[in-house]
Tab-separated table of C-alpha atoms in Angstrom:
chain	number	residue	atom	x	y	z
Y	7	UNK	CA	131.496	66.110	92.003
Y	8	UNK	CA	131.568	62.647	90.267
Y	9	UNK	CA	134.448	61.118	88.788
Y	10	UNK	CA	134.348	62.102	86.093
Y	11	UNK	CA	133.724	66.010	85.852
Y	12	UNK	CA	137.312	65.535	88.111
Y	13	UNK	CA	138.690	64.147	85.439
Y	14	UNK	CA	137.531	66.511	83.419
Y	15	UNK	CA	136.538	69.872	85.074
Y	16	UNK	CA	140.525	71.069	84.969
Y	17	UNK	CA	140.777	71.305	80.794
Y	18	UNK	CA	136.873	73.807	80.331
Y	19	UNK	CA	135.715	74.715	83.100
Y	20	UNK	CA	138.142	74.875	85.941
Y	21	UNK	CA	141.239	76.035	82.570
Y	22	UNK	CA	144.074	77.055	85.371
Y	23	UNK	CA	145.464	79.409	84.945
Y	24	UNK	CA	142.492	81.108	82.245
Y	25	UNK	CA	139.546	80.319	84.640
Y	26	UNK	CA	140.506	79.623	88.118
Y	27	UNK	CA	142.711	83.133	87.756
Y	28	UNK	CA	145.694	82.075	89.888
Y	29	UNK	CA	148.796	80.663	88.802
Y	30	UNK	CA	149.135	83.389	87.601
Y	31	UNK	CA	153.160	84.458	88.252
Y	32	UNK	CA	154.935	80.979	86.868
Y	33	UNK	CA	152.315	81.403	83.640
Y	34	UNK	CA	153.492	85.632	82.915
Y	35	UNK	CA	156.923	84.926	83.743
Y	36	UNK	CA	157.703	80.719	82.527
Y	37	UNK	CA	156.696	81.094	79.420
Y	38	UNK	CA	158.997	82.835	76.839
Y	39	UNK	CA	159.485	79.723	75.482
Y	40	UNK	CA	156.839	76.846	74.944
Y	41	UNK	CA	159.104	73.551	75.779
Y	42	UNK	CA	159.736	76.298	79.169
Y	43	UNK	CA	155.595	76.056	79.590
Y	44	UNK	CA	155.232	71.647	78.727
Y	45	UNK	CA	158.151	71.968	81.254
Y	46	UNK	CA	157.031	74.061	84.532
Y	47	UNK	CA	153.635	73.061	83.501
Y	48	UNK	CA	154.769	68.448	84.405
Y	49	UNK	CA	155.966	69.485	87.058
Y	50	UNK	CA	152.639	71.956	88.314
Y	51	UNK	CA	151.221	68.542	87.274
Y	52	UNK	CA	153.070	65.970	89.660
Y	53	UNK	CA	153.337	67.946	92.486
Y	54	UNK	CA	149.724	68.423	91.973
Y	55	UNK	CA	148.978	64.904	91.919
Y	56	UNK	CA	150.742	63.776	94.505
Y	57	UNK	CA	150.653	66.568	97.205
Y	58	UNK	CA	146.219	66.060	96.437
Y	59	UNK	CA	147.269	62.371	97.171
Y	60	UNK	CA	148.812	63.044	100.445
Y	61	UNK	CA	146.478	65.529	101.808
Y	62	UNK	CA	143.582	63.469	100.855
Y	63	UNK	CA	145.703	60.109	103.217
Y	64	UNK	CA	145.803	62.349	105.747
Y	65	UNK	CA	142.929	64.382	105.758
Y	66	UNK	CA	141.463	62.322	108.709
Y	67	UNK	CA	144.569	62.948	110.644
Y	68	UNK	CA	145.795	66.086	110.337
Y	69	UNK	CA	144.127	68.643	113.114
Y	70	UNK	CA	141.936	71.857	111.569
Y	71	UNK	CA	144.364	74.122	113.617
Y	72	UNK	CA	147.544	72.833	111.525
Y	73	UNK	CA	146.244	72.102	108.173
Y	74	UNK	CA	147.927	74.856	106.755
Y	75	UNK	CA	151.237	74.697	107.692
Y	76	UNK	CA	150.646	70.394	106.777
Y	77	UNK	CA	149.724	70.989	102.793
Y	78	UNK	CA	152.769	73.364	102.350
Y	79	UNK	CA	155.067	70.716	104.549
Y	80	UNK	CA	153.969	68.556	102.087
Y	81	UNK	CA	153.725	70.524	99.091
Y	82	UNK	CA	156.982	72.161	99.659
Y	83	UNK	CA	158.673	68.331	99.243
Y	84	UNK	CA	157.363	67.646	96.215
Y	85	UNK	CA	158.860	70.421	94.350
Y	86	UNK	CA	161.714	70.005	95.617
Y	87	UNK	CA	161.822	66.811	94.573
Y	88	UNK	CA	160.656	67.567	91.353
Y	89	UNK	CA	163.939	70.243	91.572
Y	90	UNK	CA	166.119	67.444	92.640
Y	91	UNK	CA	165.263	65.404	90.134
Y	92	UNK	CA	164.842	67.968	87.188
Y	93	UNK	CA	168.308	69.232	87.755
Y	94	UNK	CA	170.163	65.644	87.605
Y	95	UNK	CA	168.379	63.883	85.128
Y	96	UNK	CA	166.709	67.355	83.164
Y	97	UNK	CA	169.227	69.806	83.554
Y	98	UNK	CA	168.807	71.822	80.962
Y	99	UNK	CA	165.379	72.302	81.554
Y	100	UNK	CA	166.389	73.218	85.288
Y	101	UNK	CA	168.723	76.014	83.415
Y	102	UNK	CA	165.448	78.017	82.312
Y	103	UNK	CA	162.663	77.915	84.568
Y	104	UNK	CA	165.140	79.092	87.239
Y	105	UNK	CA	163.772	79.791	90.464
Y	106	UNK	CA	160.967	79.356	89.665
Y	107	UNK	CA	160.874	75.772	90.870
Y	108	UNK	CA	160.999	76.643	93.835
Y	109	UNK	CA	158.200	78.811	93.779
Y	110	UNK	CA	155.673	76.005	93.372
Y	111	UNK	CA	155.898	75.415	96.584
Y	112	UNK	CA	153.625	78.878	96.552
Y	113	UNK	CA	151.629	78.241	93.944
Y	114	UNK	CA	147.879	79.317	94.575
Y	115	UNK	CA	146.497	76.125	92.600
Y	116	UNK	CA	148.156	73.496	94.503
Y	117	UNK	CA	147.167	74.899	97.848
Y	118	UNK	CA	143.830	75.848	97.236
Y	119	UNK	CA	143.378	72.396	95.168
Y	120	UNK	CA	144.136	71.223	98.289
Y	121	UNK	CA	142.522	72.522	100.592
Y	122	UNK	CA	139.173	73.106	98.401
Y	123	UNK	CA	139.221	69.270	96.986
Y	124	UNK	CA	141.923	67.389	98.238
Y	125	UNK	CA	141.115	68.079	102.029
Y	126	UNK	CA	137.268	66.389	101.407
Y	127	UNK	CA	137.555	63.517	99.223
Y	128	UNK	CA	139.230	60.386	98.886
Y	129	UNK	CA	142.479	59.371	97.955
Y	130	UNK	CA	142.328	58.480	93.549
Y	131	UNK	CA	139.480	60.892	93.080
Y	132	UNK	CA	141.798	63.734	94.061
Y	133	UNK	CA	144.544	62.973	92.269
Y	134	UNK	CA	141.772	62.049	89.387
Y	135	UNK	CA	141.304	66.359	90.462
Y	136	UNK	CA	144.929	67.042	90.247
Y	137	UNK	CA	145.772	65.396	86.919
Y	138	UNK	CA	142.953	66.878	85.197
Y	139	UNK	CA	143.762	70.701	87.030
Y	140	UNK	CA	147.661	69.919	86.090
Y	141	UNK	CA	147.891	68.980	82.635
Y	142	UNK	CA	144.834	72.317	82.195
Y	143	UNK	CA	147.232	73.990	83.321
Y	144	UNK	CA	150.043	72.130	80.954
Y	145	UNK	CA	148.213	72.605	77.512
Y	146	UNK	CA	147.790	76.246	78.624
Y	147	UNK	CA	150.667	77.381	79.718
Y	148	UNK	CA	152.435	74.949	76.267
Y	149	UNK	CA	149.317	77.283	74.503
Y	150	UNK	CA	150.480	81.045	76.116
Y	151	UNK	CA	154.509	79.932	75.502
Y	152	UNK	CA	153.676	78.906	72.007
Y	153	UNK	CA	152.200	81.992	70.808
Y	154	UNK	CA	155.512	83.908	72.462
Y	155	UNK	CA	157.679	82.271	71.026
Y	156	UNK	CA	156.231	81.999	67.761
Y	157	UNK	CA	155.431	86.005	67.851
Y	158	UNK	CA	159.037	86.644	69.869
Y	159	UNK	CA	162.135	84.246	68.530
Y	160	UNK	CA	160.312	82.709	65.582
Y	161	UNK	CA	160.961	79.276	66.454
Y	162	UNK	CA	158.396	76.570	68.060
Y	163	UNK	CA	159.901	74.121	70.476
Y	164	UNK	CA	163.306	76.043	69.210
Y	165	UNK	CA	162.935	75.019	65.959
Y	166	UNK	CA	163.399	77.258	63.410
Y	167	UNK	CA	159.643	78.493	61.556
Y	168	UNK	CA	160.438	81.605	59.095
Y	169	UNK	CA	163.547	81.218	57.716
Y	170	UNK	CA	166.172	83.874	58.453
Y	171	UNK	CA	164.243	86.767	56.973
Y	172	UNK	CA	162.821	86.601	59.679
Y	173	UNK	CA	162.637	89.826	61.759
Y	174	UNK	CA	160.972	88.539	65.641
Y	175	UNK	CA	158.517	90.854	67.316
Y	176	UNK	CA	160.625	90.407	70.394
Y	177	UNK	CA	158.634	92.419	72.913
Y	178	UNK	CA	156.438	89.304	72.891
Y	179	UNK	CA	158.734	87.135	74.710
Y	180	UNK	CA	160.091	90.122	77.621
Y	181	UNK	CA	157.259	90.681	80.352
Y	182	UNK	CA	154.925	92.774	79.050
Y	183	UNK	CA	154.297	90.099	75.948
Y	184	UNK	CA	153.452	87.835	78.601
Y	185	UNK	CA	150.597	90.298	80.416
Y	186	UNK	CA	149.283	91.385	76.552
Y	187	UNK	CA	149.566	87.606	75.440
Y	188	UNK	CA	147.704	86.244	78.984
Y	189	UNK	CA	145.220	89.355	78.568
Y	190	UNK	CA	144.106	88.459	75.270
Y	191	UNK	CA	143.440	84.866	75.415
Y	192	UNK	CA	141.341	85.428	78.133
Y	193	UNK	CA	139.634	87.916	76.796
Y	194	UNK	CA	138.702	85.437	74.020
Y	195	UNK	CA	138.057	83.012	76.337
Y	196	UNK	CA	135.649	85.399	77.644
Y	197	UNK	CA	134.261	85.941	75.017
Y	198	UNK	CA	133.630	82.511	73.349
Y	199	UNK	CA	132.077	81.382	76.452
Y	200	UNK	CA	129.333	84.096	76.751
Y	201	UNK	CA	128.482	83.554	73.547
Y	202	UNK	CA	127.759	80.296	73.988
Y	203	UNK	CA	125.650	81.170	77.441
Y	204	UNK	CA	128.292	79.267	79.965
Y	205	UNK	CA	127.622	81.095	83.550
Y	206	UNK	CA	131.349	82.536	84.812
Y	207	UNK	CA	132.685	81.038	87.489
Y	208	UNK	CA	134.058	84.559	88.479
Y	209	UNK	CA	131.980	87.480	88.384
O	30	UNK	CA	144.486	73.722	124.712
O	31	UNK	CA	143.735	70.575	125.567
O	32	UNK	CA	144.585	69.476	121.835
O	33	UNK	CA	147.802	70.826	121.445
O	34	UNK	CA	150.015	67.664	122.330
O	35	UNK	CA	148.283	66.510	118.718
O	36	UNK	CA	149.354	68.707	116.754
O	37	UNK	CA	152.368	69.590	117.579
O	38	UNK	CA	152.909	64.952	117.109
O	39	UNK	CA	151.200	65.609	113.860
O	40	UNK	CA	153.477	68.627	113.094
O	41	UNK	CA	156.738	66.904	113.617
O	42	UNK	CA	155.756	63.368	112.561
O	43	UNK	CA	154.572	65.260	108.794
O	44	UNK	CA	158.254	67.354	109.052
O	45	UNK	CA	160.402	64.064	109.818
O	46	UNK	CA	158.211	62.153	106.783
O	47	UNK	CA	159.526	64.740	104.742
O	48	UNK	CA	163.301	65.737	106.294
O	49	UNK	CA	164.348	62.026	105.942
O	50	UNK	CA	163.013	61.477	102.124
O	51	UNK	CA	164.594	64.766	101.083
O	52	UNK	CA	167.624	64.274	102.210
O	53	UNK	CA	167.580	60.947	101.519
O	54	UNK	CA	166.617	61.544	97.594
O	55	UNK	CA	169.543	64.510	97.670
O	56	UNK	CA	172.690	62.440	99.060
O	57	UNK	CA	171.543	59.770	95.999
O	58	UNK	CA	171.132	62.255	93.496
O	59	UNK	CA	173.973	64.800	94.265
O	60	UNK	CA	176.675	63.578	92.616
O	61	UNK	CA	174.309	63.034	89.612
O	62	UNK	CA	173.648	66.750	89.951
O	63	UNK	CA	177.233	68.021	89.907
O	64	UNK	CA	177.973	66.203	86.877
O	65	UNK	CA	175.153	67.685	85.027
O	66	UNK	CA	176.384	70.978	86.069
O	67	UNK	CA	180.083	69.660	84.700
O	68	UNK	CA	178.576	68.292	81.597
O	69	UNK	CA	176.516	70.577	80.350
O	70	UNK	CA	178.003	73.405	81.151
O	71	UNK	CA	181.394	73.421	81.955
O	72	UNK	CA	182.738	70.227	79.782
O	73	UNK	CA	181.924	72.356	76.313
O	74	UNK	CA	183.055	75.462	77.746
O	75	UNK	CA	186.293	73.795	78.830
O	76	UNK	CA	186.933	71.715	75.401
O	77	UNK	CA	186.747	75.079	72.711
O	78	UNK	CA	188.996	76.363	75.031
O	79	UNK	CA	191.930	73.917	74.961
O	80	UNK	CA	191.010	72.349	71.940
O	81	UNK	CA	191.107	69.113	74.015
O	82	UNK	CA	187.947	66.659	75.280
O	83	UNK	CA	186.376	67.687	77.502
O	84	UNK	CA	186.487	64.230	79.439
O	85	UNK	CA	190.235	65.025	79.446
O	86	UNK	CA	189.697	67.504	81.523
O	87	UNK	CA	187.006	67.864	84.089
O	88	UNK	CA	188.733	65.827	86.478
O	89	UNK	CA	191.045	68.333	86.618
O	90	UNK	CA	189.735	70.480	89.134
O	91	UNK	CA	190.103	72.287	91.825
O	92	UNK	CA	188.620	75.056	94.007
O	93	UNK	CA	190.631	78.764	94.914
O	94	UNK	CA	189.162	81.035	97.648
O	95	UNK	CA	189.886	84.107	97.927
O	96	UNK	CA	188.318	87.084	99.421
O	97	UNK	CA	185.388	85.284	100.155
O	98	UNK	CA	184.725	84.077	97.135
O	99	UNK	CA	185.020	80.567	95.776
O	100	UNK	CA	186.464	79.828	92.315
O	101	UNK	CA	186.518	76.650	90.471
O	102	UNK	CA	189.622	75.976	88.280
O	103	UNK	CA	190.814	73.407	85.937
O	104	UNK	CA	193.897	73.113	84.340
O	105	UNK	CA	195.302	71.465	81.775
O	106	UNK	CA	198.686	68.928	81.668
O	107	UNK	CA	201.320	68.291	78.920
O	108	UNK	CA	203.003	65.758	81.272
O	109	UNK	CA	203.862	67.018	84.520
O	110	UNK	CA	203.532	69.982	83.405
O	111	UNK	CA	200.462	72.464	84.338
O	112	UNK	CA	200.513	74.140	80.554
O	113	UNK	CA	197.072	76.328	80.952
O	114	UNK	CA	194.509	77.470	83.189
O	115	UNK	CA	190.686	77.947	83.070
O	116	UNK	CA	189.384	80.332	85.490
O	117	UNK	CA	185.616	80.229	86.653
O	118	UNK	CA	184.070	83.807	88.041
O	119	UNK	CA	181.172	85.503	88.316
O	120	UNK	CA	181.124	89.152	86.401
O	121	UNK	CA	178.902	91.654	88.699
O	122	UNK	CA	176.588	94.036	87.343
O	123	UNK	CA	175.189	92.510	84.027
O	124	UNK	CA	171.477	94.024	83.241
O	125	UNK	CA	170.201	90.342	84.802
O	126	UNK	CA	172.493	89.220	87.361
O	127	UNK	CA	175.820	88.051	87.500
O	128	UNK	CA	177.762	86.884	84.139
O	129	UNK	CA	179.459	83.124	84.873
O	130	UNK	CA	182.431	83.193	82.429
O	131	UNK	CA	185.572	80.927	82.416
O	132	UNK	CA	188.808	82.126	81.688
O	133	UNK	CA	190.995	80.195	79.808
O	134	UNK	CA	195.317	81.288	80.886
O	135	UNK	CA	198.597	79.987	79.074
O	136	UNK	CA	200.539	79.758	81.527
O	137	UNK	CA	203.489	79.342	78.743
O	138	UNK	CA	203.065	82.720	77.362
O	139	UNK	CA	200.969	84.739	79.881
O	140	UNK	CA	197.929	85.749	77.830
O	141	UNK	CA	194.569	84.458	77.746
O	142	UNK	CA	193.373	82.156	75.873
O	143	UNK	CA	189.863	83.347	75.848
O	144	UNK	CA	187.280	83.209	77.465
O	145	UNK	CA	183.287	81.343	77.939
O	146	UNK	CA	180.021	82.213	78.638
O	147	UNK	CA	178.845	79.707	81.625
O	148	UNK	CA	175.581	81.489	82.794
O	149	UNK	CA	173.887	84.696	82.132
O	150	UNK	CA	170.243	85.907	82.413
O	151	UNK	CA	170.797	88.544	80.015
O	152	UNK	CA	168.098	90.154	76.915
O	153	UNK	CA	167.689	88.143	74.472
O	154	UNK	CA	168.851	89.622	71.441
O	155	UNK	CA	170.548	92.587	74.146
O	156	UNK	CA	173.169	91.575	76.385
O	157	UNK	CA	172.673	87.434	75.326
O	158	UNK	CA	175.532	88.750	72.299
O	159	UNK	CA	178.055	89.031	75.328
O	160	UNK	CA	177.402	84.666	74.107
O	161	UNK	CA	178.497	85.855	70.382
O	162	UNK	CA	182.562	84.543	68.945
O	163	UNK	CA	183.284	88.237	67.945
O	164	UNK	CA	182.751	90.160	71.087
O	165	UNK	CA	184.592	87.177	73.152
O	166	UNK	CA	187.325	87.347	70.274
O	167	UNK	CA	188.461	90.520	71.729
O	168	UNK	CA	189.882	88.631	75.003
O	169	UNK	CA	192.446	86.363	72.617
O	170	UNK	CA	195.361	86.932	73.643
O	171	UNK	CA	194.890	89.634	76.207
O	172	UNK	CA	197.878	89.642	78.867
O	173	UNK	CA	198.020	88.450	82.154
O	174	UNK	CA	199.897	91.448	84.074
O	175	UNK	CA	197.370	94.165	83.425
O	176	UNK	CA	193.711	95.316	83.662
O	177	UNK	CA	190.862	94.839	81.029
O	178	UNK	CA	188.754	98.118	80.810
O	179	UNK	CA	185.741	99.347	78.326
O	180	UNK	CA	186.795	101.376	75.407
O	181	UNK	CA	184.498	104.523	76.902
O	182	UNK	CA	186.819	104.518	80.017
O	183	UNK	CA	189.738	104.247	78.065
O	184	UNK	CA	189.875	100.032	77.803
O	185	UNK	CA	190.530	97.982	74.694
O	186	UNK	CA	187.282	96.046	74.857
O	187	UNK	CA	184.448	97.212	72.587
O	188	UNK	CA	181.379	96.772	74.343
O	189	UNK	CA	178.299	95.831	72.535
O	190	UNK	CA	175.753	99.155	71.899
O	191	UNK	CA	173.045	98.849	73.966
O	192	UNK	CA	174.564	96.492	76.491
O	193	UNK	CA	177.184	98.513	78.104
O	194	UNK	CA	176.040	96.973	81.353
O	195	UNK	CA	175.833	93.107	80.713
O	196	UNK	CA	179.709	94.591	78.772
O	197	UNK	CA	180.892	95.948	82.510
O	198	UNK	CA	180.166	92.524	83.820
O	199	UNK	CA	182.013	90.639	81.216
O	200	UNK	CA	185.136	93.140	82.036
O	201	UNK	CA	184.073	93.017	85.727
O	202	UNK	CA	184.641	88.324	85.481
O	203	UNK	CA	187.847	89.236	83.987
O	204	UNK	CA	189.155	91.539	86.045
O	205	UNK	CA	188.574	89.370	88.730
O	206	UNK	CA	190.619	86.678	87.205
O	207	UNK	CA	193.536	88.686	86.309
O	208	UNK	CA	193.889	90.003	89.525
O	209	UNK	CA	193.453	86.355	90.799
O	210	UNK	CA	196.261	85.458	88.727
O	211	UNK	CA	199.141	88.156	89.105
O	212	UNK	CA	198.211	88.050	93.535
O	213	UNK	CA	197.644	84.260	94.243
O	214	UNK	CA	199.288	82.524	91.152
O	215	UNK	CA	201.823	80.484	92.492
O	216	UNK	CA	199.355	79.298	95.606
O	217	UNK	CA	197.032	78.072	92.575
O	218	UNK	CA	199.758	76.331	91.005
O	219	UNK	CA	200.912	75.302	94.821
O	220	UNK	CA	197.103	73.444	95.296
O	221	UNK	CA	197.142	72.107	92.242
O	222	UNK	CA	200.607	70.478	92.661
O	223	UNK	CA	199.481	69.394	96.237
O	224	UNK	CA	196.012	67.500	95.309
């Protein structure tokens, strides 16, 4: 993978969570509102860029046998950093996201990029990979969050859209609505890819 | 097994660096995090209960521990006299977890000034209605020295339709505070005076 590919593959070819089908837990759980999706996506992006950086820097130092343990320590450290700074500077958002911020530690996207990419590539391209996959995740979560918020609460980023006469489709902001929304989007993306004759990564 | 020393060394170094950086960040952000919690959540609640700017009230804080539960208690002073308390309690049994509420108490008339919700994770549109003024209005003027119950169990509090769990959690938190006040009033005032 060259530098340009590393910088762009996260937006369509390996778009999380749709294409990688990883990181589904936060995608389903925090996307009841667009703002939460955006916040979660940016938190993951930060962790991803720097975990890729450190793991790439340390790739010749870390012995193979303890690599997963080392990656988890690096990732967990970054996640707690994000959690603390979010509490200190974006308190309302951290209240909204709650337990899902600490759970970024076990987000498979991050460990997946560490294992599959950062552990065998130089620093800069690893960071580009983290940026691209992270921003792809952010876009996806914001999209799912927007759809659910607009349909389920009649607002977008907290702004009222339809006036008081609108009866919200409350199902969409509850858990089943997340599955429905994610499934429909995934289906549409797959149909589009098939039309264009793209080859699927997953079979 | 020859390289076990190296494995241990690498892990120890990584973990130590991680621990060091985290404890540094944590100590440097701790006061700010505490302030944010007070500023965004408790301050507005206090200001509404006592109708006084939050900045005058947030510093008046003591922590009372009874039966293994810690209750943050804010107080209002007129001159030297403590005239009002706001006790924070977590009402158990909510649909999405405990409902943290703050109950204002007027010490001159021994009645409840009102209740404010600090945090909850109830269902939007159903249990989340515990935040609505119409529901919370039922708390204003409740006498100290008794306990409350839902209308369905012979009490005076009308539950929210479709949100019995949330309503029960509100009653539970309220009774914790009333019980704390009835049994420990002198101790709480002594703790405030000794501060």
